[in-house]
PDB file of C-alpha atoms in Angstrom:
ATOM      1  CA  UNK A   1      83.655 -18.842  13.178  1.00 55.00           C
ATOM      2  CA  UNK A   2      85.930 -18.386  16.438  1.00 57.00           C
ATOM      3  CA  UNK A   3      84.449 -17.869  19.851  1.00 58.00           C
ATOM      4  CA  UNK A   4      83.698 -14.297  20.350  1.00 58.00           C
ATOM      5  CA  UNK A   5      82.085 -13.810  16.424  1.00 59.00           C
ATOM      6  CA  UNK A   6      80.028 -16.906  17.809  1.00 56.00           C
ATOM      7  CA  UNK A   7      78.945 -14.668  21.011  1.00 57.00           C
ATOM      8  CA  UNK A   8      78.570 -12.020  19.207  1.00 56.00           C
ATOM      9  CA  UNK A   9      76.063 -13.479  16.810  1.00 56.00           C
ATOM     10  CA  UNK A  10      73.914 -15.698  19.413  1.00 60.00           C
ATOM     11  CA  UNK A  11      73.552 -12.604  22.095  1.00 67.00           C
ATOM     12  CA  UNK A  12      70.147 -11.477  21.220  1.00 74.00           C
ATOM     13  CA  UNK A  13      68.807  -7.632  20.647  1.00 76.00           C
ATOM     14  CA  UNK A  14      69.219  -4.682  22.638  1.00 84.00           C
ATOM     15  CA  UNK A  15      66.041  -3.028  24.076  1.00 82.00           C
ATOM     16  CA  UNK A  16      67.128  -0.006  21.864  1.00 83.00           C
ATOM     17  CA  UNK A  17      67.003  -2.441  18.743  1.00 84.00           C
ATOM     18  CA  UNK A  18      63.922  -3.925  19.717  1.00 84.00           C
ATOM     19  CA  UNK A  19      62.324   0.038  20.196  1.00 87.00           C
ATOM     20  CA  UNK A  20      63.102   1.067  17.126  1.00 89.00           C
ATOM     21  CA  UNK A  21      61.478  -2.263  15.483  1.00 89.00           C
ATOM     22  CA  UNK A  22      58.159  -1.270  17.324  1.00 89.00           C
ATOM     23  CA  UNK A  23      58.172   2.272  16.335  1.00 90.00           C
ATOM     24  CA  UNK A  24      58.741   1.318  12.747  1.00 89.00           C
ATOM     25  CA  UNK A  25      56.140  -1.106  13.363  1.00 88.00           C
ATOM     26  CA  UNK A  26      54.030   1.485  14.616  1.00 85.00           C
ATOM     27  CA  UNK A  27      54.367   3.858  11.991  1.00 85.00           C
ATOM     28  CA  UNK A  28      53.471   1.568   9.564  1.00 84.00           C
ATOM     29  CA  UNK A  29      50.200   0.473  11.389  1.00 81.00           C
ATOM     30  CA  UNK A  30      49.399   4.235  11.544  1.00 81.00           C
ATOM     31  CA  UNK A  31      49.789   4.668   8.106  1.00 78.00           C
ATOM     32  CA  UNK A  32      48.023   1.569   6.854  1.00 76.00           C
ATOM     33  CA  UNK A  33      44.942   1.164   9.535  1.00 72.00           C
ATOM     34  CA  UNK A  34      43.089   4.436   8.651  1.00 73.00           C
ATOM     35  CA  UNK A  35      43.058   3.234   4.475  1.00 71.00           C
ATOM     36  CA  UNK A  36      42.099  -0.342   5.633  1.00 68.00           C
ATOM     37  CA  UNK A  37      38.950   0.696   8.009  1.00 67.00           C
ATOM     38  CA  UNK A  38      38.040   3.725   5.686  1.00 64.00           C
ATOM     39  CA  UNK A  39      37.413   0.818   2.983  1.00 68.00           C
ATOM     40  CA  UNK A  40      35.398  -1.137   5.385  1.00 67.00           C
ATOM     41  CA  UNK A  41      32.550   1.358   5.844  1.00 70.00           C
ATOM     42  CA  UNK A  42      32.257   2.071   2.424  1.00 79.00           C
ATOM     43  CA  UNK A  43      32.085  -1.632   1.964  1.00 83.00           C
ATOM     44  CA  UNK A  44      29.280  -1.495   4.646  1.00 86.00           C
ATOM     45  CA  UNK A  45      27.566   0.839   2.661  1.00 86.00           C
ATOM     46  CA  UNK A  46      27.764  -0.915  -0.665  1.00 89.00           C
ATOM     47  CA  UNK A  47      26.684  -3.508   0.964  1.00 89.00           C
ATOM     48  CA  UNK A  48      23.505  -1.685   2.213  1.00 90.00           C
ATOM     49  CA  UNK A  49      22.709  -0.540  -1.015  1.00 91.00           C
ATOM     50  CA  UNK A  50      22.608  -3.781  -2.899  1.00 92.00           C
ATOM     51  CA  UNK A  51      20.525  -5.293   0.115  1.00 93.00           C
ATOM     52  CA  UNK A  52      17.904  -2.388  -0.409  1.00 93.00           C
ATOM     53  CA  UNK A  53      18.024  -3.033  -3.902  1.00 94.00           C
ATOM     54  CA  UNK A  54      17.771  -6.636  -3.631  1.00 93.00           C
ATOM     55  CA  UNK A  55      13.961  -5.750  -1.144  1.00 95.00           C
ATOM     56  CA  UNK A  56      12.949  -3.258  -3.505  1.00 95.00           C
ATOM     57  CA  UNK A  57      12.402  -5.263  -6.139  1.00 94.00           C
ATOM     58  CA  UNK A  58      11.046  -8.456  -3.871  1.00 95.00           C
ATOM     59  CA  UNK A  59       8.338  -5.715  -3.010  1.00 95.00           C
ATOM     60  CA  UNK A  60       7.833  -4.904  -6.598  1.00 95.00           C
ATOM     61  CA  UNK A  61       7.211  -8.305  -7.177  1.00 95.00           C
ATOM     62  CA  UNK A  62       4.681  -8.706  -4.269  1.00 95.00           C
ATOM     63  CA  UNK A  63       3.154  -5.975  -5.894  1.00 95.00           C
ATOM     64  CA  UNK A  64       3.139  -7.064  -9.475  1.00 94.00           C
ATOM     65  CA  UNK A  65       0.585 -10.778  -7.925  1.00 94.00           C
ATOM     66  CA  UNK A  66      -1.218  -8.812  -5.167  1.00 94.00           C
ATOM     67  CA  UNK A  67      -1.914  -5.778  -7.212  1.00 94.00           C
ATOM     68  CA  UNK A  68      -0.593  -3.835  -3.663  1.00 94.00           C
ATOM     69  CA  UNK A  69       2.658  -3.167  -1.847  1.00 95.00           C
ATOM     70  CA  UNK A  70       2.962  -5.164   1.868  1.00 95.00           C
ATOM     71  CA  UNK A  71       1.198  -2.529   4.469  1.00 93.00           C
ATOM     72  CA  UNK A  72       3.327  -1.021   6.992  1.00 94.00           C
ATOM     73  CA  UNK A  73       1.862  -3.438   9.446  1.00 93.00           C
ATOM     74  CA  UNK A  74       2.728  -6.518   7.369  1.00 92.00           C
ATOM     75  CA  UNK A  75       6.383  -4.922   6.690  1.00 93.00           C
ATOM     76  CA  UNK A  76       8.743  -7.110   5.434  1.00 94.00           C
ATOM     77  CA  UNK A  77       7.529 -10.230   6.931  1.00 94.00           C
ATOM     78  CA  UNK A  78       5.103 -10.167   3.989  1.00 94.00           C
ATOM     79  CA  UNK A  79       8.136 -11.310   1.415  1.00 95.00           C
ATOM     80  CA  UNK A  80       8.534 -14.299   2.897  1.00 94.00           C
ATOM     81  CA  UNK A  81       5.111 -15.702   4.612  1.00 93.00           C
ATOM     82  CA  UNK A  82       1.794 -15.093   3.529  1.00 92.00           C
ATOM     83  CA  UNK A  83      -0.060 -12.127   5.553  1.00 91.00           C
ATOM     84  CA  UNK A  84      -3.402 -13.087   6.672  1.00 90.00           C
ATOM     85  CA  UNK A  85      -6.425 -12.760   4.230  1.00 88.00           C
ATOM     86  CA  UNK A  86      -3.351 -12.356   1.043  1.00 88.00           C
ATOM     87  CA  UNK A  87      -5.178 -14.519  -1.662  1.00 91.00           C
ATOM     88  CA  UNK A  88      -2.715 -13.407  -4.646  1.00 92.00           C
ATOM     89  CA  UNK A  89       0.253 -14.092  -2.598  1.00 93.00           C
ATOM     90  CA  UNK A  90       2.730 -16.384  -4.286  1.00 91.00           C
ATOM     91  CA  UNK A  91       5.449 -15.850  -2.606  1.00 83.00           C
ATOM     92  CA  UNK A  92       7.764 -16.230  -0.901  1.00 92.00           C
ATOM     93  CA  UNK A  93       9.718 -13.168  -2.707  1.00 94.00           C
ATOM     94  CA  UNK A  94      12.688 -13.465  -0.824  1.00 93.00           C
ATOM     95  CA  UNK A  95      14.774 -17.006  -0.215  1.00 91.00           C
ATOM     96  CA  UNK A  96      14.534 -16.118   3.796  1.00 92.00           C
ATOM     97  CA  UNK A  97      13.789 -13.307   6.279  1.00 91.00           C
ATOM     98  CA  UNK A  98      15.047  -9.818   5.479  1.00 91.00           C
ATOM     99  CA  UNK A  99      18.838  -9.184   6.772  1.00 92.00           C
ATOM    100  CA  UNK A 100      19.513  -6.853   8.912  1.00 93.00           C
ATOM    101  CA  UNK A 101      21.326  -3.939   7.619  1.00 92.00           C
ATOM    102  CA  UNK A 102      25.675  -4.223   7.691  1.00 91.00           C
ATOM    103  CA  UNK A 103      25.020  -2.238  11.145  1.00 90.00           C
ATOM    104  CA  UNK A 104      22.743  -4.858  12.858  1.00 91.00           C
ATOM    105  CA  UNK A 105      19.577  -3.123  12.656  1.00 93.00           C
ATOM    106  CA  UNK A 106      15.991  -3.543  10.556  1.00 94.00           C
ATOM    107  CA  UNK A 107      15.778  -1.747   7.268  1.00 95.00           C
ATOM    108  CA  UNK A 108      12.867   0.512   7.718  1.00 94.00           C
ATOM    109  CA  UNK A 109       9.675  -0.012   5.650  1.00 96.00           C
ATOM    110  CA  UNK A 110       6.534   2.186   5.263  1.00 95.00           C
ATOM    111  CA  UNK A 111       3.692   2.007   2.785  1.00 93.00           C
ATOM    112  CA  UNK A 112       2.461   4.121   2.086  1.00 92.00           C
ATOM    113  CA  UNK A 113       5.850   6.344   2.002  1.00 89.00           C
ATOM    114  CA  UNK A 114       6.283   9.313   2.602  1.00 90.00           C
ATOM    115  CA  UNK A 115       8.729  10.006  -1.047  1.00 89.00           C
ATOM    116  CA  UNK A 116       6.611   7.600  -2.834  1.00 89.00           C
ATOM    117  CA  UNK A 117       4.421   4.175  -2.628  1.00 93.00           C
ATOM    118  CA  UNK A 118       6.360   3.343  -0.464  1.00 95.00           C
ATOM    119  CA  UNK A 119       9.517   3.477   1.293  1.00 95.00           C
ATOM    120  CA  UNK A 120      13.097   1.493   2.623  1.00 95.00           C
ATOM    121  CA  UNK A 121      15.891   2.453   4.000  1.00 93.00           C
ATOM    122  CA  UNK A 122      18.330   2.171   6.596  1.00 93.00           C
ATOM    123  CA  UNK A 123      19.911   5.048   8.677  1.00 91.00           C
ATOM    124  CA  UNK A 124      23.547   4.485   7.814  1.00 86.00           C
ATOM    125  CA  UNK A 125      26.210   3.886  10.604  1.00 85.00           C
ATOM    126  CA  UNK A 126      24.764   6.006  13.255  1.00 82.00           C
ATOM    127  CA  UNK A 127      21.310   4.808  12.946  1.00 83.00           C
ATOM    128  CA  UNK A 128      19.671   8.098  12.624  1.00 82.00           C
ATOM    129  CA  UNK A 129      18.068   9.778   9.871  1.00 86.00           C
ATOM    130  CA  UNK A 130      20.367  12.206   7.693  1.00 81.00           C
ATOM    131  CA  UNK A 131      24.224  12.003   7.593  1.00 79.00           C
ATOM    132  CA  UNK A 132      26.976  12.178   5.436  1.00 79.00           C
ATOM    133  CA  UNK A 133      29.620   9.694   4.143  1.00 75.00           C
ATOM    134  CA  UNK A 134      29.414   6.245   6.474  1.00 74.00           C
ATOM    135  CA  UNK A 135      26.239   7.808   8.337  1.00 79.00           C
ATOM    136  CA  UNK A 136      24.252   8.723   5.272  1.00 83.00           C
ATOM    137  CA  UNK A 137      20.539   6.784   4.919  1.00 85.00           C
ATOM    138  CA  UNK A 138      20.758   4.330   1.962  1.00 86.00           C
ATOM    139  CA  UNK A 139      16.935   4.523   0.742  1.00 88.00           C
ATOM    140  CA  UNK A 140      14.785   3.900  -2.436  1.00 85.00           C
ATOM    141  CA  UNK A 141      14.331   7.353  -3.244  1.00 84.00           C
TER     142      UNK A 141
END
């Protein structure tokens, strides 16, 4: 290799060369980034669902030895420490406390419900009731 090739080869990129890198770079991030974070909230909400699911049937179970669902006033709690005058209660019906739902809130719980004996859900993304896509309400009904 004589002198100049040697030069040649050791001088480093241009700023243009380096540009064109990043807006390759770019492109491919813009491409790539909406797929990847599309997945992620309908992971959330997959997620949401098999948590509900998982409640629903610690409730049913409450149920099945108290002969009642929890009250609204006892919520959740109720799966996993006895609520005060609960004879039947053989709990606890879940391993620890209920999670919060994938967006950091409280699934909501009300008994009696208003679409059946009772009621869970969470509000989806936004936190509000309704929606469509990542902001629709997971519930039991």
């Amino acid at each position: 290799m004589g002198e100049s090739q040697f030069r040649r080869w050791h001088r480093g990129f241009t700023l243009l060369e380096l540009l064109v890198v990043m807006v390759i770079i770019g492109l491919l991030a813009g491409f790539v980034a909406p797929k990847y974070f599309a997945q992620v909230g309908k992971a959330e909400s997959r997620t949401a669902q098999a948590q509900v699911q998982a409640i629903k049937r610690a409730i049913e179970q409450y149920r099945l030895d108290t002969g009642h669902f929890p009250t609204t006033e006892a919520g959740l709690a109720a799966l996993t420490s006895r609520p005060p005058g609960e004879k039947k209660w053989t709990g606890p019906y879940l391993e620890k406390a209920a999670p919060l739902d994938p967006w950091e809130r409280p699934y909501v719980y009300k008994s009696p419900g208003d679409h059946g004996d009772f009621d869970l859900a969470s509000y989806g993304k936004d936190g509000q009731p309704g929606g469509s896509g990542e902001t629709a309400d997971i519930t039991t009904w």
